[in-house]
Amino acid sequence: MPAPRPRFEGDFASAAMLRVLRQGLLDLGLPPPPPGPPVQGAVVSLDGKRAVLAHALQVGGLACLPLLGQGLHRFTHEPTHSALAAARDAQDLLQRWGRLERYIHSRHRVRLLSLSATGVDLAHVALQPHPAPLPAEDLVVLGVLLALLQACGYQDLSCTVGVAAAYPQPDAQALEQACARGHSAQWHIRWTRLLPQAEKAAPAARATSPHTAQDLVRDEPWPGWIKQAYGLVATRLPAPLDLDALAHALGQSRRSLQRGLKEAGLGFRPLQAEARYRTAGWHLMQGDAALAEIGFLCGYADQSHFTREFRLRSGLTPADFRREFGVG
Protein backbone atom coordinates (compact mmCIF):
# COMPACT_ATOMS: atom_id res chain seq x y z
CA MET A 1 0.00 0.00 0.00
CA PRO A 2 1.53 3.34 -0.95
CA ALA A 3 2.08 5.92 1.76
CA PRO A 4 -0.76 8.45 2.02
CA ARG A 5 -0.07 11.66 0.18
CA PRO A 6 0.66 14.47 2.58
CA ARG A 7 -1.82 17.29 3.02
CA PHE A 8 -0.74 20.53 4.61
CA GLU A 9 -3.47 22.41 6.43
CA GLY A 10 -1.62 23.80 9.40
CA ASP A 11 1.55 24.18 11.38
CA PHE A 12 3.35 21.10 12.62
CA ALA A 13 6.75 22.23 13.84
CA SER A 14 8.92 25.01 15.13
CA ALA A 15 12.30 25.96 13.71
CA ALA A 16 13.90 23.84 16.44
CA MET A 17 11.89 20.79 15.40
CA LEU A 18 12.89 21.25 11.77
CA ARG A 19 16.54 21.20 12.81
CA VAL A 20 15.87 17.96 14.66
CA LEU A 21 14.16 16.40 11.64
CA ARG A 22 17.02 17.36 9.32
CA GLN A 23 19.51 15.83 11.72
CA GLY A 24 17.35 12.74 12.10
CA LEU A 25 17.42 12.20 8.34
CA LEU A 26 21.20 12.44 8.34
CA ASP A 27 21.48 9.98 11.23
CA LEU A 28 19.36 7.48 9.29
CA GLY A 29 21.62 7.83 6.26
CA LEU A 30 18.89 9.61 4.30
CA PRO A 31 19.54 12.76 2.30
CA PRO A 32 18.45 15.94 4.05
CA PRO A 33 16.27 18.46 2.20
CA PRO A 34 18.04 21.24 0.36
CA PRO A 35 18.83 24.16 2.66
CA GLY A 36 16.11 26.75 2.72
CA PRO A 37 16.38 30.45 3.45
CA PRO A 38 17.99 31.40 6.79
CA VAL A 39 15.62 30.98 9.73
CA GLN A 40 15.19 33.86 12.14
CA GLY A 41 13.37 33.07 15.36
CA ALA A 42 11.29 30.16 16.62
CA VAL A 43 8.83 30.01 13.74
CA VAL A 44 9.36 28.65 10.24
CA SER A 45 7.25 29.59 7.24
CA LEU A 46 4.58 27.12 6.20
CA ASP A 47 6.39 26.55 2.90
CA GLY A 48 9.56 25.61 4.79
CA LYS A 49 7.66 23.16 6.94
CA ARG A 50 5.95 21.63 3.93
CA ALA A 51 9.24 21.13 2.15
CA VAL A 52 10.94 19.28 5.02
CA LEU A 53 8.01 16.97 5.78
CA ALA A 54 7.33 16.21 2.11
CA HIS A 55 11.01 15.44 1.58
CA ALA A 56 11.08 13.06 4.57
CA LEU A 57 8.06 11.19 3.24
CA GLN A 58 9.61 10.98 -0.20
CA VAL A 59 13.00 9.62 0.87
CA GLY A 60 11.98 7.50 3.87
CA GLY A 61 8.22 6.99 3.87
CA LEU A 62 6.01 7.02 6.94
CA ALA A 63 8.20 4.45 8.70
CA CYS A 64 11.12 6.87 9.03
CA LEU A 65 9.09 9.58 10.76
CA PRO A 66 8.98 8.13 14.31
CA LEU A 67 12.79 7.76 14.12
CA LEU A 68 13.58 11.34 13.13
CA GLY A 69 13.19 12.59 16.68
CA GLN A 70 16.48 10.87 17.50
CA GLY A 71 18.11 13.89 15.92
CA LEU A 72 17.18 15.68 19.15
CA HIS A 73 20.14 14.06 20.89
CA ARG A 74 22.44 16.23 18.78
CA PHE A 75 20.99 19.39 20.34
CA THR A 76 21.31 18.70 24.06
CA HIS A 77 22.39 22.25 24.89
CA GLU A 78 19.63 24.09 23.05
CA PRO A 79 17.74 25.85 25.88
CA THR A 80 14.28 24.46 25.16
CA HIS A 81 15.66 20.93 24.85
CA SER A 82 17.50 21.31 28.15
CA ALA A 83 14.34 22.58 29.82
CA LEU A 84 12.29 19.60 28.65
CA ALA A 85 15.00 16.96 29.20
CA ALA A 86 15.47 18.13 32.78
CA ALA A 87 12.06 16.63 33.66
CA ARG A 88 12.06 14.21 36.60
CA ASP A 89 9.82 11.63 34.95
CA ALA A 90 7.24 11.13 32.20
CA GLN A 91 4.49 12.99 34.04
CA ASP A 92 6.76 15.99 34.60
CA LEU A 93 7.88 15.88 30.95
CA LEU A 94 4.30 15.86 29.66
CA GLN A 95 3.42 18.76 31.95
CA ARG A 96 6.38 20.74 30.61
CA TRP A 97 5.44 19.83 27.05
CA GLY A 98 1.88 20.97 27.70
CA ARG A 99 3.08 24.30 29.06
CA LEU A 100 5.14 24.83 25.95
CA GLU A 101 2.17 23.96 23.71
CA ARG A 102 0.04 26.54 25.52
CA TYR A 103 2.69 29.25 25.44
CA ILE A 104 3.23 28.93 21.71
CA HIS A 105 -0.53 28.62 21.10
CA SER A 106 -0.15 25.30 19.33
CA ARG A 107 -3.32 24.12 17.62
CA HIS A 108 -2.34 20.51 18.34
CA ARG A 109 -1.98 19.05 21.85
CA VAL A 110 -0.70 15.81 23.39
CA ARG A 111 -3.28 14.36 25.79
CA LEU A 112 -2.37 11.93 28.59
CA LEU A 113 -4.76 8.96 28.63
CA SER A 114 -3.03 6.70 31.15
CA LEU A 115 0.30 6.47 32.95
CA SER A 116 1.88 3.55 34.81
CA ALA A 117 5.31 2.53 36.04
CA THR A 118 6.01 0.83 32.71
CA GLY A 119 4.33 2.98 30.10
CA VAL A 120 2.08 5.77 28.95
CA ASP A 121 -0.83 6.05 26.51
CA LEU A 122 -1.21 9.33 24.67
CA ALA A 123 -3.42 10.93 22.04
CA HIS A 124 -2.50 13.73 19.65
CA VAL A 125 -5.52 15.96 19.18
CA ALA A 126 -6.51 19.31 17.71
CA LEU A 127 -8.12 22.20 19.47
CA GLN A 128 -11.51 23.13 18.05
CA PRO A 129 -12.19 24.29 15.40
CA HIS A 130 -8.87 23.22 13.88
CA PRO A 131 -8.60 20.04 11.82
CA ALA A 132 -6.98 16.92 13.29
CA PRO A 133 -3.20 16.56 12.84
CA LEU A 134 -2.09 14.80 9.69
CA PRO A 135 -0.66 11.28 10.10
CA ALA A 136 2.83 12.56 9.28
CA GLU A 137 2.44 15.30 11.89
CA ASP A 138 1.44 12.71 14.47
CA LEU A 139 4.47 10.56 13.77
CA VAL A 140 7.09 13.30 13.90
CA VAL A 141 5.76 14.66 17.21
CA LEU A 142 5.72 11.11 18.58
CA GLY A 143 9.37 10.70 17.56
CA VAL A 144 10.39 13.86 19.39
CA LEU A 145 8.58 12.77 22.57
CA LEU A 146 10.30 9.37 22.42
CA ALA A 147 13.68 11.09 22.21
CA LEU A 148 12.80 13.33 25.15
CA LEU A 149 11.78 10.30 27.23
CA GLN A 150 15.18 8.79 26.46
CA ALA A 151 16.87 12.04 27.49
CA CYS A 152 14.95 11.87 30.79
CA GLY A 153 16.42 8.43 31.49
CA TYR A 154 13.78 5.97 30.25
CA GLN A 155 15.35 2.71 29.04
CA ASP A 156 14.39 0.23 26.31
CA LEU A 157 11.55 2.29 24.87
CA SER A 158 9.05 0.75 22.48
CA CYS A 159 5.95 2.21 20.90
CA THR A 160 2.93 1.18 18.87
CA VAL A 161 0.63 3.47 16.89
CA GLY A 162 -2.75 1.85 17.13
CA VAL A 163 -1.49 -1.74 16.89
CA ALA A 164 1.37 -0.98 14.47
CA ALA A 165 4.99 -1.10 15.67
CA ALA A 166 6.44 2.42 15.40
CA TYR A 167 9.60 2.26 17.53
CA PRO A 168 12.37 1.08 17.67
CA GLN A 169 11.67 -1.02 14.54
CA PRO A 170 8.80 0.56 12.60
CA ASP A 171 6.59 -1.79 10.61
CA ALA A 172 6.14 0.20 7.40
CA GLN A 173 3.12 -1.69 6.08
CA ALA A 174 1.32 -1.77 9.43
CA LEU A 175 1.99 1.95 9.96
CA GLU A 176 0.50 2.77 6.58
CA GLN A 177 -2.59 0.75 7.44
CA ALA A 178 -2.87 2.40 10.86
CA CYS A 179 -2.67 5.85 9.27
CA ALA A 180 -5.24 4.92 6.64
CA ARG A 181 -7.61 3.83 9.43
CA GLY A 182 -7.13 7.06 11.37
CA HIS A 183 -5.08 5.53 14.22
CA SER A 184 -1.92 7.59 13.81
CA ALA A 185 -2.74 9.78 16.84
CA GLN A 186 -3.05 6.83 19.26
CA TRP A 187 0.33 6.20 20.93
CA HIS A 188 1.19 3.39 23.33
CA ILE A 189 4.70 3.85 24.75
CA ARG A 190 6.37 1.29 27.00
CA TRP A 191 9.73 1.11 28.81
CA THR A 192 11.60 -1.26 31.12
CA ARG A 193 12.82 1.25 33.70
CA LEU A 194 13.64 4.85 34.54
CA LEU A 195 17.24 5.46 35.50
CA PRO A 196 17.59 6.55 39.15
CA GLN A 197 18.43 10.19 39.70
CA ALA A 198 21.96 9.27 40.78
CA GLU A 199 22.62 7.60 37.42
CA LYS A 200 21.15 10.53 35.51
CA ALA A 201 23.12 13.13 37.45
CA ALA A 202 26.36 12.92 35.47
CA PRO A 203 24.93 13.51 31.96
CA ALA A 204 22.46 16.05 33.32
CA ALA A 205 25.28 18.00 34.92
CA ARG A 206 27.22 17.98 31.67
CA ALA A 207 24.17 19.22 29.80
CA THR A 208 23.29 22.06 32.18
CA SER A 209 26.60 23.08 33.75
CA PRO A 210 28.98 23.96 30.95
CA HIS A 211 32.62 24.49 31.84
CA THR A 212 33.14 26.69 28.78
CA ALA A 213 30.93 28.59 26.38
CA GLN A 214 31.73 26.03 23.67
CA ASP A 215 30.12 23.29 25.77
CA LEU A 216 26.75 24.81 24.88
CA VAL A 217 27.33 23.97 21.21
CA ARG A 218 29.30 20.76 21.72
CA ASP A 219 26.62 18.69 19.97
CA GLU A 220 26.09 21.03 17.03
CA PRO A 221 27.16 19.56 13.68
CA TRP A 222 29.32 22.63 13.05
CA PRO A 223 32.95 22.55 11.92
CA GLY A 224 35.35 22.90 14.81
CA TRP A 225 36.45 26.39 13.80
CA ILE A 226 32.83 27.64 13.96
CA LYS A 227 32.49 26.25 17.48
CA GLN A 228 35.70 28.09 18.28
CA ALA A 229 34.24 31.26 16.76
CA TYR A 230 31.09 30.81 18.83
CA GLY A 231 33.19 30.43 21.97
CA LEU A 232 35.09 33.61 21.23
CA VAL A 233 31.85 35.55 20.71
CA ALA A 234 30.16 34.08 23.80
CA THR A 235 33.07 34.62 26.17
CA ARG A 236 33.28 38.30 25.20
CA LEU A 237 29.67 38.95 26.22
CA PRO A 238 28.40 41.48 27.08
CA ALA A 239 31.07 43.40 25.15
CA PRO A 240 30.48 43.08 21.42
CA LEU A 241 33.16 41.40 19.32
CA ASP A 242 33.12 42.82 15.82
CA LEU A 243 33.67 40.84 12.66
CA ASP A 244 37.23 42.06 12.09
CA ALA A 245 38.30 41.19 15.64
CA LEU A 246 36.79 37.70 15.33
CA ALA A 247 38.51 37.11 12.00
CA HIS A 248 41.83 38.22 13.48
CA ALA A 249 41.40 35.93 16.52
CA LEU A 250 40.74 32.99 14.18
CA GLY A 251 43.65 33.84 11.88
CA GLN A 252 41.33 34.47 8.93
CA SER A 253 40.54 37.36 6.69
CA ARG A 254 37.20 39.10 7.06
CA ARG A 255 36.06 37.82 3.68
CA SER A 256 37.12 34.21 4.40
CA LEU A 257 35.24 34.26 7.69
CA GLN A 258 32.10 35.58 6.07
CA ARG A 259 32.32 32.99 3.31
CA GLY A 260 32.89 30.13 5.75
CA LEU A 261 29.94 31.14 7.94
CA LYS A 262 27.70 31.42 4.88
CA GLU A 263 28.71 27.96 3.68
CA ALA A 264 27.71 26.58 7.09
CA GLY A 265 24.30 28.28 6.86
CA LEU A 266 25.25 30.95 9.39
CA GLY A 267 26.36 34.54 9.45
CA PHE A 268 28.09 36.80 11.92
CA ARG A 269 24.92 38.35 13.33
CA PRO A 270 23.12 34.98 13.65
CA LEU A 271 26.22 33.65 15.45
CA GLN A 272 26.05 36.57 17.88
CA ALA A 273 22.33 35.97 18.40
CA GLU A 274 22.95 32.27 19.04
CA ALA A 275 25.57 33.09 21.67
CA ARG A 276 23.27 35.53 23.45
CA TYR A 277 20.32 33.16 23.36
CA ARG A 278 22.06 30.02 24.58
CA THR A 279 23.94 31.82 27.32
CA ALA A 280 20.72 33.47 28.48
CA GLY A 281 18.90 30.13 28.47
CA TRP A 282 21.58 28.59 30.67
CA HIS A 283 21.44 31.48 33.16
CA LEU A 284 17.64 31.35 33.29
CA MET A 285 17.61 27.63 34.04
CA GLN A 286 20.52 27.45 36.45
CA GLY A 287 20.84 30.73 38.30
CA ASP A 288 18.80 33.27 40.20
CA ALA A 289 20.22 36.46 38.74
CA ALA A 290 17.69 39.15 37.93
CA LEU A 291 16.34 39.17 34.39
CA ALA A 292 17.77 42.62 33.76
CA GLU A 293 21.18 41.39 34.87
CA ILE A 294 21.00 38.34 32.58
CA GLY A 295 20.00 40.55 29.67
CA PHE A 296 22.99 42.78 30.32
CA LEU A 297 25.43 39.89 30.82
CA CYS A 298 24.34 38.30 27.55
CA GLY A 299 24.79 41.42 25.48
CA TYR A 300 21.20 42.48 24.80
CA ALA A 301 20.71 46.17 24.21
CA ASP A 302 18.04 46.52 26.91
CA GLN A 303 15.33 44.56 28.70
CA SER A 304 12.80 44.88 25.89
CA HIS A 305 15.42 43.63 23.38
CA PHE A 306 16.11 40.65 25.64
CA THR A 307 12.43 39.80 26.02
CA ARG A 308 11.64 40.26 22.33
CA GLU A 309 14.59 38.23 21.01
CA PHE A 310 14.33 35.41 23.55
CA ARG A 311 10.63 35.00 22.90
CA LEU A 312 11.19 35.06 19.15
CA ARG A 313 13.63 32.16 19.39
CA SER A 314 12.03 30.05 22.15
CA GLY A 315 8.35 30.95 22.06
CA LEU A 316 8.50 32.07 25.73
CA THR A 317 9.49 35.26 27.48
CA PRO A 318 12.56 34.98 29.75
CA ALA A 319 10.32 35.23 32.83
CA ASP A 320 8.02 32.45 31.59
CA PHE A 321 11.00 30.27 30.66
CA ARG A 322 12.52 30.62 34.14
CA ARG A 323 9.22 30.10 35.94
CA GLU A 324 8.46 26.89 34.07
CA PHE A 325 11.91 25.38 33.63
CA GLY A 326 14.30 26.90 36.18
CA VAL A 327 15.89 24.33 38.49
CA GLY A 328 15.22 26.42 41.57
Steps between C-alpha positions, in 0.01 A plus 500: 500500500653834405555758771216753526569821316573781740252782544608824659227688682685639797817538698680192624840613622717778629838595358660288773299195396600546137865495604433176685329344198786596268749347740284191538507446124878524500528254789288250306726535197227678304565815300391818675282752315677778316579792730228759506527870573661595834263458794457788741318421822292209626254485212553364150289594200233253396681443170817406689310255715329347199829450322670315787207269576432424133868423447507262799198313367655479156839364607398288800124449500279503807719243676792742533297771673489355855881463481579858401461625855829328582663802342407679823796338674730717289355816656532431872608855583224684316311676783154361428638147469684538830184627667295202383771236555547617858159350588500258794276242335242450225225686684727800556612489135142498371412790729796698366406409144144614565620833636706553189203413276287758681765771492554468127124469439538168323183382329598139572536354851628176654242355740591257780261203504673274752833477680658208686843398623570330167332715239275779385209528256462828316279660237592780261198723453401835353339789676161593358432616235832393348527182294662188647878464455611324185643148541849628418461774761400241758803285430762774513367636831496145637865459398602816683319391818672160485838672479412724794398197708840349423669825603308483830647156570236254376657174379404252227216706356250346261190646342198397297270729302162338524626141476786576258862488620645852473816484713777382514430290187213658306279265301455699179198311368320492835567872553351582162191298586472665842520845341243407237263391779548823694705347785816706459418719803469205742838437667586219740851546642667244725836482681687263731622751758582860584860561596535609865584864555853408608566333164353793309697760694824479302357559149253754636782695660694498175195624313412784738831602657738588220864553589552720194279690260580244229339226710163652411558416133697179551232293325447734206607353165716807437863492387740535789610849399138625516466361852821684580354817348185455707710462814690818426176694448331353809791554737521868403139565602373753586767692307441468127768332290496642150555302184856622443607413855349151469672441167832611648457271804434206266791585270268563205421789276166674537386372162606139572312505829186632338522241224557214744205601719276528194601154380400362841159670477595767753611859506673726747183655641320163532810367680483792743128440552562130564762582763270744678205263491674186622688680774178665616318166499768346720486789749120487513497128575791482741532828685296754690642819354247769419365502146643845437841377611482195271400721209799723565744211550391341173545812293141606432451869441233535770229304679247532219762375249569202726132415538421546131795297368474218754130459435556506125744210524340289776132590491515612867599819675807472727276525808270222376798282407652535848170448680424179313845349456739652755659243731433709808 
